[in-house]
Tab-separated table of C-alpha atoms in Angstrom:
chain	number	residue	atom	x	y	z
A	205	MET	CA	0.000	0.000	0.000
A	206	SER	CA	2.914	2.375	0.559
A	207	ALA	CA	4.295	1.798	-2.921
A	208	LEU	CA	5.007	5.509	-3.363
A	209	LEU	CA	7.523	5.475	-0.526
A	210	SER	CA	10.723	3.499	-0.615
A	211	HIS	CA	11.876	1.407	2.308
A	212	ASP	CA	14.545	4.029	3.084
A	213	GLU	CA	11.976	6.842	2.997
A	214	LEU	CA	9.706	4.942	5.390
A	215	GLU	CA	12.647	4.258	7.697
A	216	GLY	CA	13.588	7.938	7.618
A	217	ILE	CA	10.045	9.005	8.452
A	218	SER	CA	9.858	6.393	11.230
A	219	GLN	CA	13.093	7.730	12.727
A	220	GLU	CA	11.826	11.306	12.472
A	221	LEU	CA	8.599	10.316	14.249
A	222	ARG	CA	10.500	8.497	17.013
A	223	GLU	CA	12.729	11.546	17.536
A	224	LEU	CA	9.651	13.764	17.708
A	225	LEU	CA	8.135	11.423	20.300
A	226	ASP	CA	11.306	11.529	22.401
A	227	SER	CA	11.334	15.318	22.266
A	228	LEU	CA	7.649	15.555	23.195
A	229	HIS	CA	8.117	13.197	26.134
A	230	GLU	CA	10.964	15.370	27.445
A	231	GLU	CA	8.892	18.532	27.038
A	232	LEU	CA	5.936	16.902	28.800
A	233	ALA	CA	8.118	15.950	31.750
A	234	ASP	CA	9.392	19.536	32.001
A	235	GLU	CA	5.893	20.971	31.750
A	236	LEU	CA	4.525	18.580	34.362
A	237	HIS	CA	7.306	19.679	36.700
A	238	THR	CA	6.421	23.335	36.075
A	239	ILE	CA	2.723	22.658	36.671
A	240	GLU	CA	3.496	20.864	39.911
A	241	HIS	CA	5.607	23.818	41.026
A	242	ALA	CA	2.800	26.245	40.114
A	243	ARG	CA	0.280	24.074	41.987
A	244	HIS	CA	2.497	24.156	45.059
A	245	GLN	CA	2.796	27.955	44.837
A	246	LEU	CA	-0.954	28.230	44.376
A	247	GLN	CA	-1.573	26.242	47.541
A	248	GLN	CA	0.746	28.568	49.458
A	249	ALA	CA	-0.814	31.700	47.954
A	250	ARG	CA	-4.403	30.725	48.788
A	251	ALA	CA	-3.912	31.836	52.354
A	252	ARG	CA	-2.311	35.139	51.286
A	253	GLN	CA	-3.309	36.936	48.090
A	254	SER	CA	-6.316	36.301	45.880
A	255	ASP	CA	-4.742	38.206	42.922
A	256	ARG	CA	-1.670	36.016	43.003
A	257	GLU	CA	-3.900	32.962	43.202
A	258	ALA	CA	-5.825	33.992	40.114
A	259	ALA	CA	-2.595	34.570	38.190
A	260	LEU	CA	-1.246	31.154	39.155
A	261	GLU	CA	-4.495	29.431	38.209
A	262	LEU	CA	-4.410	31.115	34.812
A	263	ALA	CA	-0.798	30.042	34.271
A	264	GLN	CA	-1.715	26.490	35.224
A	265	ARG	CA	-4.622	26.425	32.730
A	266	LEU	CA	-2.324	27.657	29.957
A	267	ASN	CA	0.191	24.929	30.736
A	268	LEU	CA	-2.573	22.325	30.681
A	269	GLU	CA	-3.624	23.481	27.215
A	270	HIS	CA	-0.027	23.104	26.041
A	271	LEU	CA	0.067	19.613	27.556
A	272	ARG	CA	-3.101	18.725	25.671
A	273	GLU	CA	-1.456	19.808	22.409
A	274	HIS	CA	1.581	17.645	23.177
A	275	LEU	CA	-0.603	14.645	23.982
A	276	ASP	CA	-2.495	15.083	20.708
A	277	THR	CA	0.798	15.191	18.788
A	278	ILE	CA	2.057	12.092	20.613
A	279	ALA	CA	-1.150	10.272	19.642
A	280	ALA	CA	-0.716	11.363	16.007
A	281	CYS	CA	2.910	10.120	16.024
A	282	ASN	CA	1.859	6.755	17.396
A	283	GLU	CA	-0.911	6.478	14.799
A	284	ALA	CA	1.542	7.300	11.989
A	285	LEU	CA	4.000	4.677	13.273
A	286	GLN	CA	1.172	2.124	13.368
A	287	ARG	CA	0.216	2.985	9.774
A	288	ILE	CA	3.864	2.470	8.772
A	289	SER	CA	4.066	-0.924	10.505
A	290	ARG	CA	0.799	-2.036	8.885
A	291	GLY	CA	1.822	-0.821	5.446
A	292	HIS	CA	-0.884	1.847	5.278
A	293	TYR	CA	1.314	4.912	5.655
A	294	GLY	CA	1.075	7.260	2.695
A	295	ARG	CA	-2.580	6.457	2.029
A	296	CYS	CA	-5.397	8.808	2.917
A	297	THR	CA	-7.358	7.531	5.915
A	298	ARG	CA	-10.543	8.983	4.414
A	299	CYS	CA	-10.504	8.041	0.719
A	300	GLY	CA	-7.595	5.585	0.480
A	301	GLU	CA	-5.796	7.494	-2.268
A	302	ALA	CA	-2.054	8.105	-2.124
A	303	ILE	CA	-0.976	11.188	-0.188
A	304	GLU	CA	1.329	13.484	-2.106
A	305	LEU	CA	4.975	12.772	-1.251
A	306	ASN	CA	5.774	16.463	-0.722
A	307	LEU	CA	2.929	16.682	1.793
A	308	LEU	CA	4.264	13.666	3.707
A	309	ARG	CA	7.765	15.099	3.716
A	310	ALA	CA	6.494	18.461	4.983
A	311	ASP	CA	4.333	16.861	7.679
A	312	PRO	CA	4.927	13.172	8.417
A	313	LEU	CA	1.838	13.186	10.663
A	314	THR	CA	-0.413	13.899	7.668
A	315	HIS	CA	-3.031	11.220	7.228
A	316	ARG	CA	-5.265	12.799	4.577
A	317	CYS	CA	-4.644	13.753	0.976
A	318	MET	CA	-5.004	17.349	-0.181
A	319	ALA	CA	-8.502	16.743	-1.551
A	320	CYS	CA	-9.773	15.328	1.778
A	321	GLN	CA	-8.112	18.108	3.795
A	322	SER	CA	-10.162	20.703	1.923
């Protein structure tokens, strides 16, 4: 099914996806540490200043949104790696047509052809 991509191209994309996953896992660990620190500060501030508390809660919400984005990207990486292992990578998940090679090179997480993205 991935006839448009050579074995070397698939290996290169797989490596790129694994490196992206490693990077995202590191960033998630850092962000979780920051959120835990902010949560600790928020607990201390509750007894003191309501303005500071509001600012910390806002910062925590923003970090959680960033975490959500990372988790979505991790899921997309895992799905792409599964499509590679099953031989479905490079095919549109909606219509089954081949995805343009330039589109895959620009975004290895792409799972729809240009027509289905529109």
